[in-house]
Amino acid sequence: MNPDTPWWQRAVFYQIYPRSFADGNGDGVGDLAGLRARLDHLVWLGVDALWLSPIYPSPMADFGYDVSDYCDVHPLFGSLAELDALVADAHARGLRVILDLVPNHTSDQHPWFVESRASRTSAKRDWYVWRDPKPDGSPPSNWIAAFPPNTRAWTLDAKTGQYYLHFFLPQQPDLDWSNPEVVEAMQGVMRFWLERGIDGFRVDVVHCIGKDLTFPDDVEPFSRLPHVISHYHESTHRHLRALRKLVDSYAGERMLVGEIAQTPEERFARYYGQGDELHLAFDLPHQIYTPWDAAKWRERVANLEAWLGPRGGWPTWVLSNHDTPRHRTRLRASETDARARAAAVLLLTLRGTPFLYAGEELGLEDAVVPPARVVDPGGRDGCRAPVPWERAAPHGWRGAEPWLPFAPEPAARSVEAQRGDAGSILALYRRLLALRRATPALQRGAQRLLDAAEGVLAFERSDGAERYAVLVNTGAAEAQSDIAGRVTLSSDGRGEGAAFSGRLAPDTALVVRRG
Ligand code: NOJ
């Protein structure tokens, strides 16, 4: 074990979607004051770092991923002073805080874009990507936006007669990173936050910032899919090397974790560079959509090691986030939590940095959102339901009704109900986090896949003489294993402290101490 492992390799991150976490002022939308009042709960849970989805001023066309001012806080969430206070309180409790940086696009209400679209000769015209229509009036390329579905990634601005590029909504125009003024402005934003003591950034769709300014048409099989998933341009790496240098120039091991959503998948490893680009990267959406199948997970673990190993890259593990159905819903768990509990053991014992999405530790499913309450243009409301804090309605969301309905069983799944139940999934997450923190082999040790029966994923984590086997039975039947040792933790709480019997119930995971 290397005692000098950076904190972001040892840490477990906890993603907070601020609108849905905790409401301090009773307006039905979560805010910084609400979050600040819950920090002690997060310390009790045992996570190490918080990632806050965007809290900046925004018209909220994409719920904050359309930023109209990178250096302030939306009044809905609080103020800059409240953010400073939150960060100070978090740091005082040993929690790091990273913010979401959205460098690929701004809001169409951002003063930069307002100026850019004002005229063809505006001083900021070339901060964004403006092009003339083709001779027949059509957009410069066939690229498709991520949402709304099946729409073009180009919008014609009637006043100036040119198209502007947007990989997401028309209200999210893409910046032109080939313009050094844009790079300098975004680096200024990063300095602003780093100087305020932020520990780093989760960087939104960072594989998109470099662009081929000849805009070649997408070809089959990508021409009918959102352009963002196949987008690749070499210049992104140059930009990332510069951002890495900037972040590393600050004391205290600041870090970048990039959202990479790439096909072909193995390309995601390139964004680690040779240890000189991103500190960490998400392999999305492939990892999230890995089915509950031991063979598929085995392949995933082996692939990640093969892709990242030569670069010295450290993996990340994610089961849920604010863009995809929650894993308890997606993995088609039964009536019980069994599968979500086994998945928690997997997530928190694999070699790499895990990212939890607030609410998964409560075993939340997606909310069923009636058509009249749908608000997201990307159809992602279900996984963004408010966290139920208290057993009694309105579950800690005093005052106005929360902006989205609760997920099923809010009383039984509330923090209050589960904190008092040693057998709850919340208690399991807490025990797993404590075990991981106290066990160098699990936190940062070596990893080796082990042979196992069909339907079982088995791997060893080791640090010196300390050796643990992790066994995950994804199958529908009981499985056997000849691994010997003592059960340190089991996803169903059975057999802990006893010698491993060799039998693994369906949808169950065990941590077995070998050495
Ligand atoms: C990825 C973010 O996670 C998602 O929520 C957002 O809509 C897009 N990037 C655009 O910023």
PDB file of N, CA and C in Angstrom, residues 214-280:
ATOM      1  N   THR A 214     -14.536  21.727 -39.258  1.00  0.00           N
ATOM      2  CA  THR A 214     -15.066  21.506 -40.612  1.00  0.00           C
ATOM      3  C   THR A 214     -16.419  20.784 -40.522  1.00  0.00           C
ATOM      4  N   PHE A 215     -16.804  20.384 -39.320  1.00  0.00           N
ATOM      5  CA  PHE A 215     -18.107  19.771 -39.057  1.00  0.00           C
ATOM      6  C   PHE A 215     -18.462  18.653 -40.042  1.00  0.00           C
ATOM      7  N   PRO A 216     -17.674  17.578 -40.056  1.00  0.00           N
ATOM      8  CA  PRO A 216     -18.026  16.469 -40.957  1.00  0.00           C
ATOM      9  C   PRO A 216     -19.342  15.815 -40.520  1.00  0.00           C
ATOM     10  N   ASP A 217     -20.184  15.475 -41.482  1.00  0.00           N
ATOM     11  CA  ASP A 217     -21.455  14.809 -41.152  1.00  0.00           C
ATOM     12  C   ASP A 217     -21.198  13.527 -40.385  1.00  0.00           C
ATOM     13  N   ASP A 218     -22.062  13.198 -39.438  1.00  0.00           N
ATOM     14  CA  ASP A 218     -22.011  11.890 -38.786  1.00  0.00           C
ATOM     15  C   ASP A 218     -22.472  10.835 -39.790  1.00  0.00           C
ATOM     16  N   VAL A 219     -21.821   9.663 -39.733  1.00  0.00           N
ATOM     17  CA  VAL A 219     -22.176   8.589 -40.657  1.00  0.00           C
ATOM     18  C   VAL A 219     -22.765   7.425 -39.873  1.00  0.00           C
ATOM     19  N   GLU A 220     -23.383   6.489 -40.572  1.00  0.00           N
ATOM     20  CA  GLU A 220     -23.952   5.297 -39.936  1.00  0.00           C
ATOM     21  C   GLU A 220     -22.887   4.614 -39.081  1.00  0.00           C
ATOM     22  N   PRO A 221     -23.189   4.053 -37.915  1.00  0.00           N
ATOM     23  CA  PRO A 221     -24.517   3.976 -37.302  1.00  0.00           C
ATOM     24  C   PRO A 221     -24.841   5.181 -36.424  1.00  0.00           C
ATOM     25  N   PHE A 222     -24.040   6.264 -36.533  1.00  0.00           N
ATOM     26  CA  PHE A 222     -24.214   7.378 -35.593  1.00  0.00           C
ATOM     27  C   PHE A 222     -25.097   8.505 -36.120  1.00  0.00           C
ATOM     28  N   SER A 223     -25.447   8.455 -37.411  1.00  0.00           N
ATOM     29  CA  SER A 223     -26.092   9.639 -37.975  1.00  0.00           C
ATOM     30  C   SER A 223     -27.501   9.886 -37.431  1.00  0.00           C
ATOM     31  N   ARG A 224     -28.088   8.864 -36.808  1.00  0.00           N
ATOM     32  CA  ARG A 224     -29.420   9.118 -36.239  1.00  0.00           C
ATOM     33  C   ARG A 224     -29.391   9.201 -34.713  1.00  0.00           C
ATOM     34  N   LEU A 225     -28.187   9.229 -34.160  1.00  0.00           N
ATOM     35  CA  LEU A 225     -28.043   9.289 -32.692  1.00  0.00           C
ATOM     36  C   LEU A 225     -27.519  10.661 -32.297  1.00  0.00           C
ATOM     37  N   PRO A 226     -27.742  11.046 -31.019  1.00  0.00           N
ATOM     38  CA  PRO A 226     -27.192  12.340 -30.598  1.00  0.00           C
ATOM     39  C   PRO A 226     -25.694  12.410 -30.893  1.00  0.00           C
ATOM     40  N   HIS A 227     -25.275  13.508 -31.467  1.00  0.00           N
ATOM     41  CA  HIS A 227     -23.872  13.636 -31.861  1.00  0.00           C
ATOM     42  C   HIS A 227     -22.926  13.460 -30.673  1.00  0.00           C
ATOM     43  N   VAL A 228     -23.375  13.890 -29.505  1.00  0.00           N
ATOM     44  CA  VAL A 228     -22.499  13.908 -28.330  1.00  0.00           C
ATOM     45  C   VAL A 228     -21.859  12.548 -28.042  1.00  0.00           C
ATOM     46  N   ILE A 229     -22.552  11.452 -28.346  1.00  0.00           N
ATOM     47  CA  ILE A 229     -21.995  10.153 -27.940  1.00  0.00           C
ATOM     48  C   ILE A 229     -20.854   9.686 -28.842  1.00  0.00           C
ATOM     49  N   SER A 230     -20.784  10.203 -30.063  1.00  0.00           N
ATOM     50  CA  SER A 230     -19.678   9.774 -30.932  1.00  0.00           C
ATOM     51  C   SER A 230     -18.645  10.870 -31.112  1.00  0.00           C
ATOM     52  N   HIS A 231     -18.874  11.999 -30.469  1.00  0.00           N
ATOM     53  CA  HIS A 231     -17.975  13.130 -30.676  1.00  0.00           C
ATOM     54  C   HIS A 231     -16.564  12.850 -30.181  1.00  0.00           C
ATOM     55  N   TYR A 232     -15.599  13.154 -31.019  1.00  0.00           N
ATOM     56  CA  TYR A 232     -14.205  13.021 -30.587  1.00  0.00           C
ATOM     57  C   TYR A 232     -13.365  14.014 -31.372  1.00  0.00           C
ATOM     58  N   HIS A 233     -12.509  14.751 -30.657  1.00  0.00           N
ATOM     59  CA  HIS A 233     -11.539  15.573 -31.382  1.00  0.00           C
ATOM     60  C   HIS A 233     -10.270  15.705 -30.569  1.00  0.00           C
ATOM     61  N   GLU A 234      -9.162  15.487 -31.262  1.00  0.00           N
ATOM     62  CA  GLU A 234      -7.839  15.475 -30.648  1.00  0.00           C
ATOM     63  C   GLU A 234      -7.562  16.724 -29.791  1.00  0.00           C
ATOM     64  N   SER A 235      -8.073  17.868 -30.197  1.00  0.00           N
ATOM     65  CA  SER A 235      -7.711  19.102 -29.482  1.00  0.00           C
ATOM     66  C   SER A 235      -8.209  19.098 -28.033  1.00  0.00           C
ATOM     67  N   THR A 236      -9.202  18.261 -27.729  1.00  0.00           N
ATOM     68  CA  THR A 236      -9.683  18.180 -26.347  1.00  0.00           C
ATOM     69  C   THR A 236      -8.526  17.843 -25.403  1.00  0.00           C
ATOM     70  N   HIS A 237      -7.629  16.973 -25.859  1.00  0.00           N
ATOM     71  CA  HIS A 237      -6.527  16.534 -24.977  1.00  0.00           C
ATOM     72  C   HIS A 237      -5.590  17.693 -24.634  1.00  0.00           C
ATOM     73  N   ARG A 238      -5.358  18.552 -25.605  1.00  0.00           N
ATOM     74  CA  ARG A 238      -4.512  19.722 -25.350  1.00  0.00           C
ATOM     75  C   ARG A 238      -5.175  20.614 -24.287  1.00  0.00           C
ATOM     76  N   HIS A 239      -6.470  20.815 -24.420  1.00  0.00           N
ATOM     77  CA  HIS A 239      -7.180  21.641 -23.430  1.00  0.00           C
ATOM     78  C   HIS A 239      -7.123  20.993 -22.043  1.00  0.00           C
ATOM     79  N   LEU A 240      -7.286  19.676 -22.023  1.00  0.00           N
ATOM     80  CA  LEU A 240      -7.289  18.993 -20.716  1.00  0.00           C
ATOM     81  C   LEU A 240      -5.924  19.069 -20.050  1.00  0.00           C
ATOM     82  N   ARG A 241      -4.864  18.981 -20.840  1.00  0.00           N
ATOM     83  CA  ARG A 241      -3.519  19.100 -20.236  1.00  0.00           C
ATOM     84  C   ARG A 241      -3.360  20.476 -19.582  1.00  0.00           C
ATOM     85  N   ALA A 242      -3.895  21.498 -20.226  1.00  0.00           N
ATOM     86  CA  ALA A 242      -3.787  22.850 -19.650  1.00  0.00           C
ATOM     87  C   ALA A 242      -4.635  22.961 -18.374  1.00  0.00           C
ATOM     88  N   LEU A 243      -5.828  22.383 -18.395  1.00  0.00           N
ATOM     89  CA  LEU A 243      -6.688  22.457 -17.199  1.00  0.00           C
ATOM     90  C   LEU A 243      -6.062  21.677 -16.047  1.00  0.00           C
ATOM     91  N   ARG A 244      -5.453  20.533 -16.379  1.00  0.00           N
ATOM     92  CA  ARG A 244      -4.800  19.729 -15.335  1.00  0.00           C
ATOM     93  C   ARG A 244      -3.671  20.522 -14.674  1.00  0.00           C
ATOM     94  N   LYS A 245      -2.882  21.192 -15.507  1.00  0.00           N
ATOM     95  CA  LYS A 245      -1.771  22.004 -14.970  1.00  0.00           C
ATOM     96  C   LYS A 245      -2.314  23.061 -14.026  1.00  0.00           C
ATOM     97  N   LEU A 246      -3.374  23.711 -14.461  1.00  0.00           N
ATOM     98  CA  LEU A 246      -3.953  24.779 -13.633  1.00  0.00           C
ATOM     99  C   LEU A 246      -4.398  24.218 -12.276  1.00  0.00           C
ATOM    100  N   VAL A 247      -5.128  23.108 -12.315  1.00  0.00           N
ATOM    101  CA  VAL A 247      -5.667  22.536 -11.071  1.00  0.00           C
ATOM    102  C   VAL A 247      -4.517  22.062 -10.167  1.00  0.00           C
ATOM    103  N   ASP A 248      -3.521  21.428 -10.764  1.00  0.00           N
ATOM    104  CA  ASP A 248      -2.388  20.917  -9.972  1.00  0.00           C
ATOM    105  C   ASP A 248      -1.522  22.040  -9.405  1.00  0.00           C
ATOM    106  N   SER A 249      -1.678  23.264  -9.926  1.00  0.00           N
ATOM    107  CA  SER A 249      -0.841  24.345  -9.413  1.00  0.00           C
ATOM    108  C   SER A 249      -1.357  24.846  -8.055  1.00  0.00           C
ATOM    109  N   TYR A 250      -2.539  24.384  -7.666  1.00  0.00           N
ATOM    110  CA  TYR A 250      -3.077  24.768  -6.349  1.00  0.00           C
ATOM    111  C   TYR A 250      -2.696  23.710  -5.316  1.00  0.00           C
ATOM    112  N   ALA A 251      -2.386  24.161  -4.115  1.00  0.00           N
ATOM    113  CA  ALA A 251      -2.030  23.226  -3.048  1.00  0.00           C
ATOM    114  C   ALA A 251      -3.265  22.435  -2.629  1.00  0.00           C
ATOM    115  N   GLY A 252      -3.044  21.267  -2.047  1.00  0.00           N
ATOM    116  CA  GLY A 252      -4.152  20.526  -1.447  1.00  0.00           C
ATOM    117  C   GLY A 252      -4.784  19.499  -2.356  1.00  0.00           C
ATOM    118  N   GLU A 253      -4.047  19.035  -3.375  1.00  0.00           N
ATOM    119  CA  GLU A 253      -4.543  17.944  -4.223  1.00  0.00           C
ATOM    120  C   GLU A 253      -5.948  18.206  -4.775  1.00  0.00           C
ATOM    121  N   ARG A 254      -6.109  19.317  -5.480  1.00  0.00           N
ATOM    122  CA  ARG A 254      -7.400  19.570  -6.142  1.00  0.00           C
ATOM    123  C   ARG A 254      -7.505  18.585  -7.317  1.00  0.00           C
ATOM    124  N   MET A 255      -8.715  18.366  -7.771  1.00  0.00           N
ATOM    125  CA  MET A 255      -8.867  17.308  -8.771  1.00  0.00           C
ATOM    126  C   MET A 255      -9.974  17.584  -9.786  1.00  0.00           C
ATOM    127  N   LEU A 256      -9.895  16.837 -10.901  1.00  0.00           N
ATOM    128  CA  LEU A 256     -10.908  16.892 -11.950  1.00  0.00           C
ATOM    129  C   LEU A 256     -11.440  15.489 -12.196  1.00  0.00           C
ATOM    130  N   VAL A 257     -12.747  15.334 -12.177  1.00  0.00           N
ATOM    131  CA  VAL A 257     -13.334  14.076 -12.637  1.00  0.00           C
ATOM    132  C   VAL A 257     -14.226  14.433 -13.815  1.00  0.00           C
ATOM    133  N   GLY A 258     -13.928  13.841 -14.964  1.00  0.00           N
ATOM    134  CA  GLY A 258     -14.620  14.247 -16.176  1.00  0.00           C
ATOM    135  C   GLY A 258     -15.742  13.306 -16.541  1.00  0.00           C
ATOM    136  N   GLU A 259     -16.838  13.897 -17.018  1.00  0.00           N
ATOM    137  CA  GLU A 259     -17.911  13.074 -17.565  1.00  0.00           C
ATOM    138  C   GLU A 259     -17.567  12.768 -19.014  1.00  0.00           C
ATOM    139  N   ILE A 260     -17.277  11.514 -19.281  1.00  0.00           N
ATOM    140  CA  ILE A 260     -16.990  11.084 -20.647  1.00  0.00           C
ATOM    141  C   ILE A 260     -18.128  10.151 -21.056  1.00  0.00           C
ATOM    142  N   ALA A 261     -18.786  10.480 -22.150  1.00  0.00           N
ATOM    143  CA  ALA A 261     -19.873   9.626 -22.628  1.00  0.00           C
ATOM    144  C   ALA A 261     -19.532   9.264 -24.074  1.00  0.00           C
ATOM    145  N   GLN A 262     -18.744   8.225 -24.233  1.00  0.00           N
ATOM    146  CA  GLN A 262     -18.124   7.947 -25.527  1.00  0.00           C
ATOM    147  C   GLN A 262     -18.462   6.588 -26.109  1.00  0.00           C
ATOM    148  N   THR A 263     -18.616   6.557 -27.401  1.00  0.00           N
ATOM    149  CA  THR A 263     -18.664   5.311 -28.141  1.00  0.00           C
ATOM    150  C   THR A 263     -17.673   5.490 -29.287  1.00  0.00           C
ATOM    151  N   PRO A 264     -16.736   4.593 -29.561  1.00  0.00           N
ATOM    152  CA  PRO A 264     -16.484   3.352 -28.826  1.00  0.00           C
ATOM    153  C   PRO A 264     -15.976   3.599 -27.409  1.00  0.00           C
ATOM    154  N   GLU A 265     -16.385   2.682 -26.542  1.00  0.00           N
ATOM    155  CA  GLU A 265     -16.196   2.851 -25.119  1.00  0.00           C
ATOM    156  C   GLU A 265     -14.742   3.025 -24.693  1.00  0.00           C
ATOM    157  N   GLU A 266     -13.837   2.215 -25.247  1.00  0.00           N
ATOM    158  CA  GLU A 266     -12.463   2.209 -24.721  1.00  0.00           C
ATOM    159  C   GLU A 266     -11.768   3.560 -24.880  1.00  0.00           C
ATOM    160  N   ARG A 267     -12.348   4.418 -25.726  1.00  0.00           N
ATOM    161  CA  ARG A 267     -11.769   5.735 -25.916  1.00  0.00           C
ATOM    162  C   ARG A 267     -11.762   6.557 -24.621  1.00  0.00           C
ATOM    163  N   PHE A 268     -12.643   6.193 -23.680  1.00  0.00           N
ATOM    164  CA  PHE A 268     -12.748   7.014 -22.463  1.00  0.00           C
ATOM    165  C   PHE A 268     -11.404   7.059 -21.726  1.00  0.00           C
ATOM    166  N   ALA A 269     -10.605   5.976 -21.853  1.00  0.00           N
ATOM    167  CA  ALA A 269      -9.329   5.912 -21.124  1.00  0.00           C
ATOM    168  C   ALA A 269      -8.362   6.991 -21.606  1.00  0.00           C
ATOM    169  N   ARG A 270      -8.518   7.427 -22.857  1.00  0.00           N
ATOM    170  CA  ARG A 270      -7.587   8.422 -23.397  1.00  0.00           C
ATOM    171  C   ARG A 270      -7.611   9.732 -22.626  1.00  0.00           C
ATOM    172  N   TYR A 271      -8.725   9.985 -21.948  1.00  0.00           N
ATOM    173  CA  TYR A 271      -8.851  11.276 -21.258  1.00  0.00           C
ATOM    174  C   TYR A 271      -8.084  11.338 -19.933  1.00  0.00           C
ATOM    175  N   TYR A 272      -7.440  10.211 -19.585  1.00  0.00           N
ATOM    176  CA  TYR A 272      -6.507  10.255 -18.460  1.00  0.00           C
ATOM    177  C   TYR A 272      -5.131  10.720 -18.973  1.00  0.00           C
ATOM    178  N   GLY A 273      -4.973  10.774 -20.302  1.00  0.00           N
ATOM    179  CA  GLY A 273      -3.679  11.132 -20.881  1.00  0.00           C
ATOM    180  C   GLY A 273      -2.607  10.192 -20.362  1.00  0.00           C
ATOM    181  N   GLN A 274      -1.406  10.731 -20.162  1.00  0.00           N
ATOM    182  CA  GLN A 274      -0.347   9.941 -19.516  1.00  0.00           C
ATOM    183  C   GLN A 274      -0.231  10.466 -18.083  1.00  0.00           C
ATOM    184  N   GLY A 275      -1.346  10.449 -17.380  1.00  0.00           N
ATOM    185  CA  GLY A 275      -1.355  11.020 -16.033  1.00  0.00           C
ATOM    186  C   GLY A 275      -1.323  12.540 -16.065  1.00  0.00           C
ATOM    187  N   ASP A 276      -1.573  13.134 -17.250  1.00  0.00           N
ATOM    188  CA  ASP A 276      -1.490  14.592 -17.334  1.00  0.00           C
ATOM    189  C   ASP A 276      -2.784  15.226 -17.855  1.00  0.00           C
ATOM    190  N   GLU A 277      -3.889  14.442 -17.861  1.00  0.00           N
ATOM    191  CA  GLU A 277      -5.178  15.033 -18.246  1.00  0.00           C
ATOM    192  C   GLU A 277      -6.123  14.929 -17.032  1.00  0.00           C
ATOM    193  N   LEU A 278      -7.249  14.226 -17.161  1.00  0.00           N
ATOM    194  CA  LEU A 278      -8.155  14.139 -16.014  1.00  0.00           C
ATOM    195  C   LEU A 278      -7.567  13.267 -14.907  1.00  0.00           C
ATOM    196  N   HIS A 279      -7.848  13.635 -13.651  1.00  0.00           N
ATOM    197  CA  HIS A 279      -7.437  12.763 -12.542  1.00  0.00           C
ATOM    198  C   HIS A 279      -8.287  11.494 -12.560  1.00  0.00           C
ATOM    199  N   LEU A 280      -9.588  11.681 -12.834  1.00  0.00           N
ATOM    200  CA  LEU A 280     -10.534  10.564 -12.895  1.00  0.00           C
ATOM    201  C   LEU A 280     -11.509  10.819 -14.037  1.00  0.00           C
TER     202      LEU A 280
END
